[in-house]
PDB file of C-alpha atoms in Angstrom:
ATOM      1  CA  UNK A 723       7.695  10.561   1.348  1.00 54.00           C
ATOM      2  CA  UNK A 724       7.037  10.059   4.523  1.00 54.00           C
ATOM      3  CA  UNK A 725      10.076  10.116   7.403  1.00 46.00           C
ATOM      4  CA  UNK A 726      11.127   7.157   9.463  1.00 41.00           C
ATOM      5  CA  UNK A 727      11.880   9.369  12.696  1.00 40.00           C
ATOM      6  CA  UNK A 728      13.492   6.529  14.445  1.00 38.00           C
ATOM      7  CA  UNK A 729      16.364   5.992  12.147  1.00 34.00           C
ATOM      8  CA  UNK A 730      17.103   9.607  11.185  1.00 32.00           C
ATOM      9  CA  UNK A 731      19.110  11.406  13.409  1.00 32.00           C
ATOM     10  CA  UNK A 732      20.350  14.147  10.271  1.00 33.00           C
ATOM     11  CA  UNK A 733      18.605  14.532   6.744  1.00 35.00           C
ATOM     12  CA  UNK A 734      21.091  13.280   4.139  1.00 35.00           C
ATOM     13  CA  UNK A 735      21.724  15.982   1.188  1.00 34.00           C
ATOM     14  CA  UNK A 736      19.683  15.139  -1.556  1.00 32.00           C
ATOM     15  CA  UNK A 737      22.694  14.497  -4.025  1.00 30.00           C
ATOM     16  CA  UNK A 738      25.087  12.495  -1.540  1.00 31.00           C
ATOM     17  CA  UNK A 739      25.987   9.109  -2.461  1.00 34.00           C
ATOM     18  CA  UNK A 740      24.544   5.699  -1.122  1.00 30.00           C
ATOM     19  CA  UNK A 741      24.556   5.058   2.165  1.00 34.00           C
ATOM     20  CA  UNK A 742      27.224   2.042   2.877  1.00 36.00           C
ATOM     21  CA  UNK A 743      25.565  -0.747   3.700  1.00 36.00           C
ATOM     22  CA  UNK A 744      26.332  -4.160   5.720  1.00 38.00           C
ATOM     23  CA  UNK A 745      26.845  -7.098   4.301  1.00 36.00           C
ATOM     24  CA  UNK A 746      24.572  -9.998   5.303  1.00 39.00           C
ATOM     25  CA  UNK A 747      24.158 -12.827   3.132  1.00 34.00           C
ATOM     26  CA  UNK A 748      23.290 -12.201  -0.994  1.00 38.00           C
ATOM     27  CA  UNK A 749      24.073  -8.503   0.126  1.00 40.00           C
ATOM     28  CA  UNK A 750      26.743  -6.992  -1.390  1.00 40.00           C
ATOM     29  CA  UNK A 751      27.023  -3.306  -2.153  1.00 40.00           C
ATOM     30  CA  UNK A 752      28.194  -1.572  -5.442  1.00 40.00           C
ATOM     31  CA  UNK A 753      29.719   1.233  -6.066  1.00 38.00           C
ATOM     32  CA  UNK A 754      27.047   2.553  -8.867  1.00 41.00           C
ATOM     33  CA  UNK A 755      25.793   6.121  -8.773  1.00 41.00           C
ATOM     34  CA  UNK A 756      22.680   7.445  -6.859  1.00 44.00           C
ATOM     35  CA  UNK A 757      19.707   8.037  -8.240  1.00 46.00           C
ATOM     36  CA  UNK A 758      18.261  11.449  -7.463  1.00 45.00           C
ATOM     37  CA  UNK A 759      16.173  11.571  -4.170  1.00 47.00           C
ATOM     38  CA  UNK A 760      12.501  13.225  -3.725  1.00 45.00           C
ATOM     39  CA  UNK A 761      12.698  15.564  -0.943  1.00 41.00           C
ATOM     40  CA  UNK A 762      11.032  14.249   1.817  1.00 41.00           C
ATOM     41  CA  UNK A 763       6.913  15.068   2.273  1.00 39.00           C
ATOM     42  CA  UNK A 764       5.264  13.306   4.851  1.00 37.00           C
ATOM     43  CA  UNK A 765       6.521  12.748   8.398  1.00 36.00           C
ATOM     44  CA  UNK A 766       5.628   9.196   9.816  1.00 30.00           C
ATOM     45  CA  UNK A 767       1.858   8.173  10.559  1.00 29.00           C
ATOM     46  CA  UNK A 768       0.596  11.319   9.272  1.00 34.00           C
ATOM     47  CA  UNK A 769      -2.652  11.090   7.764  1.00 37.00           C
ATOM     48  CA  UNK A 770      -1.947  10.146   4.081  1.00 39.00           C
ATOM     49  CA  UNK A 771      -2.266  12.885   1.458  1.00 39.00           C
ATOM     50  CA  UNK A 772      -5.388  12.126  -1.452  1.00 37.00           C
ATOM     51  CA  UNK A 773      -3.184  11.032  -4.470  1.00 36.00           C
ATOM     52  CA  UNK A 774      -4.020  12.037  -8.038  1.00 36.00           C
ATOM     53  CA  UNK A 775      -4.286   9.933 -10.870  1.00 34.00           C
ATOM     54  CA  UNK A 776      -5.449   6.559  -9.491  1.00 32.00           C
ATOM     55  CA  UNK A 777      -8.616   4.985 -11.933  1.00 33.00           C
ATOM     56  CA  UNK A 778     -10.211   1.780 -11.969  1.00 35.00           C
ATOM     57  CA  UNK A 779     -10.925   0.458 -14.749  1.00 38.00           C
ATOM     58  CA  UNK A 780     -15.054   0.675 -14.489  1.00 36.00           C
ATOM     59  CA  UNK A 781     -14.988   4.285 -13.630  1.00 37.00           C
ATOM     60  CA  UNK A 782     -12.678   7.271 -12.490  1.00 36.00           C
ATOM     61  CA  UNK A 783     -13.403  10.157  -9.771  1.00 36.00           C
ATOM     62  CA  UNK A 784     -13.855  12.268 -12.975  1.00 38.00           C
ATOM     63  CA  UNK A 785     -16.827  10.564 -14.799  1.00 41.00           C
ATOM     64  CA  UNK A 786     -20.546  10.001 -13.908  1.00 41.00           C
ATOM     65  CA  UNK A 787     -21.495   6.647 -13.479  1.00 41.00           C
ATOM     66  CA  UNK A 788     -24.434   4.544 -12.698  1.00 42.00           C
ATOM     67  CA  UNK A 789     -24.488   2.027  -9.600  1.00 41.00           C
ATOM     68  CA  UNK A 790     -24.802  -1.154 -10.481  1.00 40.00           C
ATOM     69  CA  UNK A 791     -27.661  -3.447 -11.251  1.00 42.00           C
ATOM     70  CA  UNK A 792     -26.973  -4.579  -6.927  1.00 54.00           C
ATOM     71  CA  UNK A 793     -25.307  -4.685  -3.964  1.00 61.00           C
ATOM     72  CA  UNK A 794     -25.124  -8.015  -3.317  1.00 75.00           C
ATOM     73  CA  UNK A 795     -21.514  -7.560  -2.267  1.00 87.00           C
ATOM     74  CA  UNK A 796     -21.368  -4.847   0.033  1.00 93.00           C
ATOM     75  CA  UNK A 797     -22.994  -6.782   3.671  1.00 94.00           C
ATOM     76  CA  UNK A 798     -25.321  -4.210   5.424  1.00 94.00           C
ATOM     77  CA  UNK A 799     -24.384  -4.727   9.232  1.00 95.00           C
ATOM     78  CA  UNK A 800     -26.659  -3.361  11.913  1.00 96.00           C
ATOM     79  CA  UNK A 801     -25.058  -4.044  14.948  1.00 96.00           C
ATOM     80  CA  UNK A 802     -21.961  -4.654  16.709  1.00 96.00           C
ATOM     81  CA  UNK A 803     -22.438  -8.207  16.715  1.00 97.00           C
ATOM     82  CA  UNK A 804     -23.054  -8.650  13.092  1.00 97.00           C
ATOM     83  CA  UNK A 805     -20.428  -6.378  12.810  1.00 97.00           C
ATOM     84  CA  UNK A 806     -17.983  -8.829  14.721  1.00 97.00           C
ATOM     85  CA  UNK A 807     -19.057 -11.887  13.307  1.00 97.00           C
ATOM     86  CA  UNK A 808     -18.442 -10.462   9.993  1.00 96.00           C
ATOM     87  CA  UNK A 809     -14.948  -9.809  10.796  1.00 96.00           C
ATOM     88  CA  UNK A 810     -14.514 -13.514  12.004  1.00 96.00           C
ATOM     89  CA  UNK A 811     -15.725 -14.768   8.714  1.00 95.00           C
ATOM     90  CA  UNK A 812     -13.509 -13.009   6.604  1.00 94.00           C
ATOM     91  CA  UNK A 813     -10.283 -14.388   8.255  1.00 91.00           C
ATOM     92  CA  UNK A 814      -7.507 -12.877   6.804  1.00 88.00           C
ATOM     93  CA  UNK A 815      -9.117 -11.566   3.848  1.00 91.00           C
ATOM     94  CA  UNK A 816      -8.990  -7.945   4.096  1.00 94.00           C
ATOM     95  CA  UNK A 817     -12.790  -6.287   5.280  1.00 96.00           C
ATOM     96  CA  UNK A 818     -13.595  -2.592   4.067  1.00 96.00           C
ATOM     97  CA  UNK A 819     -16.430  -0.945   5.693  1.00 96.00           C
ATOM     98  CA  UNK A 820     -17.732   1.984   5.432  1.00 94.00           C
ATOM     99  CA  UNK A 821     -19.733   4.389   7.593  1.00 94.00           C
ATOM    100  CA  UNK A 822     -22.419   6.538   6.299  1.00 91.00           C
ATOM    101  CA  UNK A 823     -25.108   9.136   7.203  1.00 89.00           C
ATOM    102  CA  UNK A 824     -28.660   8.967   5.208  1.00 85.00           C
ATOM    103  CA  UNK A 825     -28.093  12.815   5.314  1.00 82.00           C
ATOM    104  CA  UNK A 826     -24.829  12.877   3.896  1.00 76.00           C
ATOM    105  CA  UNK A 827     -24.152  14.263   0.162  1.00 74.00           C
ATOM    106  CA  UNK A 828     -21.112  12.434   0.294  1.00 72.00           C
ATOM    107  CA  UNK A 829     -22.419   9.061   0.907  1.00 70.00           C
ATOM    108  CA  UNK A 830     -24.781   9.193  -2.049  1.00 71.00           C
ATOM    109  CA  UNK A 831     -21.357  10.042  -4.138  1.00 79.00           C
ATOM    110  CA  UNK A 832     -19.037   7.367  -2.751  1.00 84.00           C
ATOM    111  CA  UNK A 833     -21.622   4.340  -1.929  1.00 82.00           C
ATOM    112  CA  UNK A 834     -22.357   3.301  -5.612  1.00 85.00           C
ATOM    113  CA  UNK A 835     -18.552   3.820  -5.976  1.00 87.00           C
ATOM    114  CA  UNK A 836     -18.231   1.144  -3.388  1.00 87.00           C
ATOM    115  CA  UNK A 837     -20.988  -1.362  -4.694  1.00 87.00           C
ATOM    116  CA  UNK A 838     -18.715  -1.214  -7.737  1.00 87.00           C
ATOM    117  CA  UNK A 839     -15.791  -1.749  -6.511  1.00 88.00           C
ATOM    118  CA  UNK A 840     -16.631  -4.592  -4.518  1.00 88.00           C
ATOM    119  CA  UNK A 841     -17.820  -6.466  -7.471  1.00 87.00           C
ATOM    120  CA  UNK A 842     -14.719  -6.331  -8.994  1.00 84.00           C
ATOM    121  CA  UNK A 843     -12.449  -7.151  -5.665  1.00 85.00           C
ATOM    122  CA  UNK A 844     -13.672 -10.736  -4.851  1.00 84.00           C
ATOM    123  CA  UNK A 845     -11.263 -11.241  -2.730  1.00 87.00           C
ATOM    124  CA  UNK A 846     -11.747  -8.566  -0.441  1.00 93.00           C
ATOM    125  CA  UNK A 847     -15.557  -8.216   1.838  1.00 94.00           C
ATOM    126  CA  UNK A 848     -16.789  -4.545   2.011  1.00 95.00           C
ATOM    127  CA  UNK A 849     -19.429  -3.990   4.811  1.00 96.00           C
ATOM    128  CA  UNK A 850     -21.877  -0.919   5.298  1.00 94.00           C
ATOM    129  CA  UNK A 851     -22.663   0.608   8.503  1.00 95.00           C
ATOM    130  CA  UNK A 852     -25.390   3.340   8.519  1.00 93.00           C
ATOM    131  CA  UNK A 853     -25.036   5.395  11.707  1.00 93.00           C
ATOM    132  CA  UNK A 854     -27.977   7.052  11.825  1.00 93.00           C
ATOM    133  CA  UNK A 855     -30.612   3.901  11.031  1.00 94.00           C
ATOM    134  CA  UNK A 856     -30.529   3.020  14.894  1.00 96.00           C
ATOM    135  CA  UNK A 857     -29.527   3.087  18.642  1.00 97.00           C
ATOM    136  CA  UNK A 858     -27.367  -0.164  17.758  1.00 97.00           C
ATOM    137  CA  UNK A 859     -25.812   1.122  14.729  1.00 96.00           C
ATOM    138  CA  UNK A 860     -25.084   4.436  16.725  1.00 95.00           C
ATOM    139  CA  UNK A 861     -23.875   2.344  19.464  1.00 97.00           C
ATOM    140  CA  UNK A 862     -21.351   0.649  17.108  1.00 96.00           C
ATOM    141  CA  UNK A 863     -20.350   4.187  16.011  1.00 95.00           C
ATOM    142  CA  UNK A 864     -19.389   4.610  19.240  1.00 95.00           C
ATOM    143  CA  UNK A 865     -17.332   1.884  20.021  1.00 96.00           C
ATOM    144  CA  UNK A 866     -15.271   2.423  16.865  1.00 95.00           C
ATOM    145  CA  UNK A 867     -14.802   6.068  17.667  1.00 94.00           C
ATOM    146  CA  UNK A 868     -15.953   6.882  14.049  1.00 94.00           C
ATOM    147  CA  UNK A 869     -17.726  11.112  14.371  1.00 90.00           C
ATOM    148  CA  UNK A 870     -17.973  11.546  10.551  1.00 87.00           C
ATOM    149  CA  UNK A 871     -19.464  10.217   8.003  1.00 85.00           C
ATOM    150  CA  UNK A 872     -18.108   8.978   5.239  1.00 88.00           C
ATOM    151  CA  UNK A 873     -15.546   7.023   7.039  1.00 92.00           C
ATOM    152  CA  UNK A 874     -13.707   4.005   5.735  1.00 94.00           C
ATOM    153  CA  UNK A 875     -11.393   1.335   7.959  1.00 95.00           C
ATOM    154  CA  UNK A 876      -9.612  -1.649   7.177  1.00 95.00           C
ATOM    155  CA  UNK A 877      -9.254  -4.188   8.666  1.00 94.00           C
ATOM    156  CA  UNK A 878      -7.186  -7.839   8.007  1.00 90.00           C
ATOM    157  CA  UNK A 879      -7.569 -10.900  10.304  1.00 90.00           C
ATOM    158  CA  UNK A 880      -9.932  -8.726  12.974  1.00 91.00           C
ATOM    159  CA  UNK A 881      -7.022  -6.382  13.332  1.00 91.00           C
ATOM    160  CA  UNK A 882      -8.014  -2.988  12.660  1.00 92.00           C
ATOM    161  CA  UNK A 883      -4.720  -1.618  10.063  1.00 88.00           C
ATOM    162  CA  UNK A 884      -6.102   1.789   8.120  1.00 90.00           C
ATOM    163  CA  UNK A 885      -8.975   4.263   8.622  1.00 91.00           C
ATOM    164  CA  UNK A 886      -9.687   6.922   5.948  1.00 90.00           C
ATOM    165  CA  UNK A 887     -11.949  10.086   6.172  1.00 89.00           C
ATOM    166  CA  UNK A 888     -13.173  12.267   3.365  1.00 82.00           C
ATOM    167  CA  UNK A 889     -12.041  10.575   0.972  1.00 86.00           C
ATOM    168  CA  UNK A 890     -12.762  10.439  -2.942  1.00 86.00           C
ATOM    169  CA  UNK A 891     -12.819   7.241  -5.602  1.00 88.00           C
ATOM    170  CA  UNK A 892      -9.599   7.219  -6.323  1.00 85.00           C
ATOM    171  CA  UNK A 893      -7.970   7.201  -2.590  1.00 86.00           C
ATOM    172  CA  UNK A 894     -10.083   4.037  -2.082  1.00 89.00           C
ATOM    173  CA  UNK A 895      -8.982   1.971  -4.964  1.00 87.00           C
ATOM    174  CA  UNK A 896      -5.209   3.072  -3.972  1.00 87.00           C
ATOM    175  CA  UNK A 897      -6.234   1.943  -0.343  1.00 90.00           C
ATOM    176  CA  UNK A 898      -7.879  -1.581  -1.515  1.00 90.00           C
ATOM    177  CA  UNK A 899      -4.972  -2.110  -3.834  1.00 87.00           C
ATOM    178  CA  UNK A 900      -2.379  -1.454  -1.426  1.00 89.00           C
ATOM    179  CA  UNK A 901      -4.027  -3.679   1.821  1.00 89.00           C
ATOM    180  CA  UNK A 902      -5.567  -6.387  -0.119  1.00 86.00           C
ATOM    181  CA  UNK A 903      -3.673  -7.346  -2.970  1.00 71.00           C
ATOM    182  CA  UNK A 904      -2.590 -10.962  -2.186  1.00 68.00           C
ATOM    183  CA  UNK A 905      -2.953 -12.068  -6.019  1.00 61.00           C
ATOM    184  CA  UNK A 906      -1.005  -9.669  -8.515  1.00 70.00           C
ATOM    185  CA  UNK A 907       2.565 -10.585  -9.789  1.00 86.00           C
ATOM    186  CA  UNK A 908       4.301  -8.461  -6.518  1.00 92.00           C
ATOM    187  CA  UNK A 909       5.974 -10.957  -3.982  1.00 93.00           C
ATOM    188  CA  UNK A 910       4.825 -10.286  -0.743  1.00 91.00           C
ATOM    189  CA  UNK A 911       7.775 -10.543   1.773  1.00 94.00           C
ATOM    190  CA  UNK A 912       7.158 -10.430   5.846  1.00 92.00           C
ATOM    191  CA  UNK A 913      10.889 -11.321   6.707  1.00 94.00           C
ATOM    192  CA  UNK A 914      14.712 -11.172   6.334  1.00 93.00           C
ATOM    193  CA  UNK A 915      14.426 -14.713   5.503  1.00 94.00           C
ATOM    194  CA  UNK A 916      11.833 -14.059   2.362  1.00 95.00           C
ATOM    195  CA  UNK A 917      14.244 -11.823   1.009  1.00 94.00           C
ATOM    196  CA  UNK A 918      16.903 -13.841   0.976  1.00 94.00           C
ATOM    197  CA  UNK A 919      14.754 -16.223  -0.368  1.00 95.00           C
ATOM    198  CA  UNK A 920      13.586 -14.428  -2.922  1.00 95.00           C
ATOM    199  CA  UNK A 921      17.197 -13.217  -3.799  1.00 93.00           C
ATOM    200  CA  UNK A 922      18.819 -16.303  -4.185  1.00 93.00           C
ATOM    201  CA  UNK A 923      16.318 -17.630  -6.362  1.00 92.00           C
ATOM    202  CA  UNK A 924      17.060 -15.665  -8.854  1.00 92.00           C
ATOM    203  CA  UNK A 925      20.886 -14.871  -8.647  1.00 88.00           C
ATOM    204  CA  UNK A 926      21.223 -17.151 -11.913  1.00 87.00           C
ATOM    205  CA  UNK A 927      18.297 -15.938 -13.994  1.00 89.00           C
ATOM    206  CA  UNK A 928      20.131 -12.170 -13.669  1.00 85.00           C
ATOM    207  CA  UNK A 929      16.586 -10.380 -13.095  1.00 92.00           C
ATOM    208  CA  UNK A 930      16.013  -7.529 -11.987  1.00 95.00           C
ATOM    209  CA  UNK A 931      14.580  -7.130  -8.382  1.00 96.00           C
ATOM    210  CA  UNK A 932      12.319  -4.206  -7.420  1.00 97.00           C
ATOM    211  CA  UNK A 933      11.920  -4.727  -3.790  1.00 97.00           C
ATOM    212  CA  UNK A 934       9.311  -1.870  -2.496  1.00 96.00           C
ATOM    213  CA  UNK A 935       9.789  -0.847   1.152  1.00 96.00           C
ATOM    214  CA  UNK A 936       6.743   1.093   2.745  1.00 94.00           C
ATOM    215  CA  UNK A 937       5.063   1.322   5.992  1.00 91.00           C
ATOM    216  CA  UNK A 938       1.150   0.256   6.677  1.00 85.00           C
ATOM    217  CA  UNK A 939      -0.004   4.133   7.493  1.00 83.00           C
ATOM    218  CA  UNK A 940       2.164   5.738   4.376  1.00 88.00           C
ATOM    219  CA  UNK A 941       0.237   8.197   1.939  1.00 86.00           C
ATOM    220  CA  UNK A 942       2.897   8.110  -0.989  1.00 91.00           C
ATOM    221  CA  UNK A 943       3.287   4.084  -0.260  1.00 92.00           C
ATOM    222  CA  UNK A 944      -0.317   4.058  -1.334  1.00 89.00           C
ATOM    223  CA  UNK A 945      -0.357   6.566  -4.147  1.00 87.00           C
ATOM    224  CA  UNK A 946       2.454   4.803  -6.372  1.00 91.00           C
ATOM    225  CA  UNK A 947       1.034   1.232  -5.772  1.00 91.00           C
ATOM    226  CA  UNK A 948      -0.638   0.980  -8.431  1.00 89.00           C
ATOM    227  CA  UNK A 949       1.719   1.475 -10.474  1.00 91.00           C
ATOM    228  CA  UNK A 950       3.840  -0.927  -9.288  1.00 93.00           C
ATOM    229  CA  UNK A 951       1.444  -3.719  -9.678  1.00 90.00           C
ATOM    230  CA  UNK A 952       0.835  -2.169 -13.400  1.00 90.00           C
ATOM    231  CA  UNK A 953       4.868  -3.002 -14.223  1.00 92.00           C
ATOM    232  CA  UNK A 954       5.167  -6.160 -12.794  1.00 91.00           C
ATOM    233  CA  UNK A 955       2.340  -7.438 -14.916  1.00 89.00           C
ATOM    234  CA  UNK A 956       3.912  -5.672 -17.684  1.00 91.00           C
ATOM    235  CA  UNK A 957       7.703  -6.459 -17.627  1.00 92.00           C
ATOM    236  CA  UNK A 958       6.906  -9.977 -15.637  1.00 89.00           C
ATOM    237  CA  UNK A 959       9.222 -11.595 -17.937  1.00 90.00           C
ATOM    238  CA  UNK A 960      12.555  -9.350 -17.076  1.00 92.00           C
ATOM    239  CA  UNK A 961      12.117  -7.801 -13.319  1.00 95.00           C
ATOM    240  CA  UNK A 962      10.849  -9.271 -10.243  1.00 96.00           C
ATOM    241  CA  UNK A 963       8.906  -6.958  -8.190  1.00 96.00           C
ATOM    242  CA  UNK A 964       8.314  -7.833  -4.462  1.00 96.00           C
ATOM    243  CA  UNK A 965       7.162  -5.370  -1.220  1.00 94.00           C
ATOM    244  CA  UNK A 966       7.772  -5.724   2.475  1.00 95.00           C
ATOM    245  CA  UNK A 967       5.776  -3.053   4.902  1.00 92.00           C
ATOM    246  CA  UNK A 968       8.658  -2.104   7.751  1.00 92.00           C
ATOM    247  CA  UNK A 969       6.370  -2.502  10.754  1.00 90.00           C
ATOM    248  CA  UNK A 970       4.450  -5.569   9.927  1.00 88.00           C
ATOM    249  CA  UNK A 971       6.519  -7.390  12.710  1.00 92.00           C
ATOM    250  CA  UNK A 972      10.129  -7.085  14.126  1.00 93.00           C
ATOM    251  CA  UNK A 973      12.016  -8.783  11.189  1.00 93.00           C
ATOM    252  CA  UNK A 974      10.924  -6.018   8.686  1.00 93.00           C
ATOM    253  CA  UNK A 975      11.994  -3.365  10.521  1.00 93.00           C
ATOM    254  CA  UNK A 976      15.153  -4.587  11.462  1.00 93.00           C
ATOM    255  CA  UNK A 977      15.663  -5.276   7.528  1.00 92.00           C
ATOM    256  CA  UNK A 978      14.910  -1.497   7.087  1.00 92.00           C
ATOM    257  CA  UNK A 979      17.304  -0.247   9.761  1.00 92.00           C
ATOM    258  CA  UNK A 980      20.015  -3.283   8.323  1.00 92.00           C
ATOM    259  CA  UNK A 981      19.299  -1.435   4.796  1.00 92.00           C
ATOM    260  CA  UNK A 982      19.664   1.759   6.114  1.00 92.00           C
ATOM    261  CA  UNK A 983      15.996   2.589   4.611  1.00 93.00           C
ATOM    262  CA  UNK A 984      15.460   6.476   6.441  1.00 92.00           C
ATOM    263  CA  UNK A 985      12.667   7.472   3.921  1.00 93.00           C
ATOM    264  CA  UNK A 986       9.308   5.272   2.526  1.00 94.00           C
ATOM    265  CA  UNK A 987       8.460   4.231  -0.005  1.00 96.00           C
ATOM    266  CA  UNK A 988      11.969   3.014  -0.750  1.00 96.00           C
ATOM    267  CA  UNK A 989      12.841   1.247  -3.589  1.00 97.00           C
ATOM    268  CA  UNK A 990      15.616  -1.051  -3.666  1.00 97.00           C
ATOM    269  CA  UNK A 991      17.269  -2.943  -6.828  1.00 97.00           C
ATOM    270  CA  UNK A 992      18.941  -5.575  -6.572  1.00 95.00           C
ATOM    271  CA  UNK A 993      20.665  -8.474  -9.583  1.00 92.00           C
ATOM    272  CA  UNK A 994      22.650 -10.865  -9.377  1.00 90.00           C
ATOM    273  CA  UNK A 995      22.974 -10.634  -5.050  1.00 90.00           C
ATOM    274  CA  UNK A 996      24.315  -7.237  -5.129  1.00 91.00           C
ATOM    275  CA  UNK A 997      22.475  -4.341  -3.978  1.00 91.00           C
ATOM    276  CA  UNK A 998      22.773  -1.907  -7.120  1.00 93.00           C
ATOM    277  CA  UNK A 999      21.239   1.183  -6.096  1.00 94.00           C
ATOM    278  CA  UNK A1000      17.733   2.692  -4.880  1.00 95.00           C
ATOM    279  CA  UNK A1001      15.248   5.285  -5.465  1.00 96.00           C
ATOM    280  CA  UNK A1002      13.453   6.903  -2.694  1.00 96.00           C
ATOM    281  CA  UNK A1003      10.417   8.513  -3.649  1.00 94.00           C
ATOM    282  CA  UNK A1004       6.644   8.161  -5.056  1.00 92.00           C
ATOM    283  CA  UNK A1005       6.821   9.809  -8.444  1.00 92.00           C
ATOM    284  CA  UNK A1006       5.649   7.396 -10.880  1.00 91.00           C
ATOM    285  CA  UNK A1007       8.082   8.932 -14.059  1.00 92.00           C
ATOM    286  CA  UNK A1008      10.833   8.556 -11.730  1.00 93.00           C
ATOM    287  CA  UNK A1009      10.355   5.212 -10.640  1.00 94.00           C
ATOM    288  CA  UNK A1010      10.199   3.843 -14.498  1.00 93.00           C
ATOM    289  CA  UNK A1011      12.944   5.726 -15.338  1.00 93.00           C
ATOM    290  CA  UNK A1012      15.220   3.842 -12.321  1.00 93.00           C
ATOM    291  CA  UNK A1013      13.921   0.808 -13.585  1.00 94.00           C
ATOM    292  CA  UNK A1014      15.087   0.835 -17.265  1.00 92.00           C
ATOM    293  CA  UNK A1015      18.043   2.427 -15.881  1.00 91.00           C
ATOM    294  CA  UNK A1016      19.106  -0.574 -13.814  1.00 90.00           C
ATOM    295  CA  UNK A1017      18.067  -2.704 -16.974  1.00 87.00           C
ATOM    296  CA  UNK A1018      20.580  -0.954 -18.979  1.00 79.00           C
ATOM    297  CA  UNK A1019      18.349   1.924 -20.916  1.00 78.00           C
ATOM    298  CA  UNK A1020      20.008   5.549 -20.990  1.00 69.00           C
ATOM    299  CA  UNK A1021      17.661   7.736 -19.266  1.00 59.00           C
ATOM    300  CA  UNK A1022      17.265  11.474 -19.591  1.00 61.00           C
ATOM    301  CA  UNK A1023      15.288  13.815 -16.728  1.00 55.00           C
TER     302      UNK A1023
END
């Protein structure tokens, strides 16, 4: 997990109780017991760690495969203004590009990895930058301070949020999952306000809320996304899973320092109005485990 350094002044013991927490409206706090807490992995903005485990469904980091029949969906850019006026075009969808070498082994292994991927993703634009084709391409190189090669960034509304270096498959679907999923069954909160919304919507309906706190830059935030958006397709009809990101503006991280959230990812569950416990941690076992608990289903580690 990674540490929120502003908010923790000691580390709590691993087996103490919940923290007490205010009470702001639809919060109230029960007296259940704590789930066990991960230790700690990751201090805050350090560069996140290459998760195991992550497929897509075409392919996995494991197996051979062929590129596709094209590329029509990766844009080739070749300058800094093509570059730019990509960005513009895609609004707010989120842009992936990646930067390559023509003498790089690991650009033949990760490109048709790419071209597939962005077939499948039509939501999100994937550009390709080769930094050795010319003096404008180096140029652009430049001016993004990228020195290696492969090297991926993301970027949402021309604001530049995640950059990833020597990575494999698997790290890039977590990465694309986490920063552009605007259409799977998780809520995605950017206030106090959406919370409460969200909470008092379904204060007679007695489901289950899975509220997932991370951080943009958080390496286990990113490795157990996937799974989250794998349960809320598949238990849709009993828990509501939603996700805020702490330091997408002032209102989230105030909510995290109002929840007393020290550690991402944080997982908070909440029925009926009332806060009834949290798991801190990325391990995927774990995390289903809380969740049956707090539906009710005896659970063994």
């Amino acid at each position: 997990m990674a540490t929120i350094a502003n908010f923790l002044l000691s580390k709590p013991p691993s087996s103490s109780p919940l923290p007490t927490l205010p009470a702001p409206l639809f919060f109230r706090h029960t007296t259940s017991s704590s789930p066990r807490r991960a230790k700690p992995k990751q201090p805050l903005f350090a560069r996140p760690g290459r998760p195991r485990g992550l497929t897509l469904r075409a392919t996995s980091a494991t197996q051979k495969s062929s590129p596709p029949a094209s590329d029509e969906r990766v844009q080739k850019v070749h300058s800094a203004e093509e570059f730019d006026e990509a960005l513009r075009a895609a609004k707010d969808r989120l842009v992936v590009v990646e930067y390559v070498d023509s003498r790089s082994a690991s650009t033949s292994r990760m490109l048709p990895f790419m071209v597939q991927l962005s077939r499948q993703c039509n939501d999100v634009e994937f550009l390709l930058v080769m930094g050795d084709e010319s003096e404008a391409t180096r140029e652009l190189c430049r001016r993004e301070k990228v020195n290696k090669a492969p090297h991926f960034t993301f970027y949402k509304s021309m604001e530049r949020i995640h950059d990833e270096e020597g990575i494999g498959p698997d790290q890039l679907v977590g990465d694309v999952l986490y920063y552009g999923d605007n259409h799977s069954a998780v809520k995605q909160l950017h206030s106090r306000e959406d919370v409460e919304k969200l909470i008092e919507g379904h204060k007679a309906d007695d489901k289950l809320i899975v509220l997932d706190v991370g951080l943009k830059n958080c390496g286990p935030c990113v490795k157990v996304y996937p799974t989250v958006i794998k349960l809320s397709k598949q238990m849709s009809e009993t828990v509501v899973f939603a996700r805020m990101n702490g330091d997408e503006n002032e209102s989230c991280m105030q909510f995290l320092k109002d929840m007393d959230v020290i550690e991402v990812p944080t997982f908070l569950f909440i029925r009926a109005g009332e806060i009834r416990g949290r798991y801190v941690g990325s391990g995927k076992g774990e995390l289903i485990g809380e969740i049956l608990r707090y539906q009710g289903v005896r659970v063994t580690y």
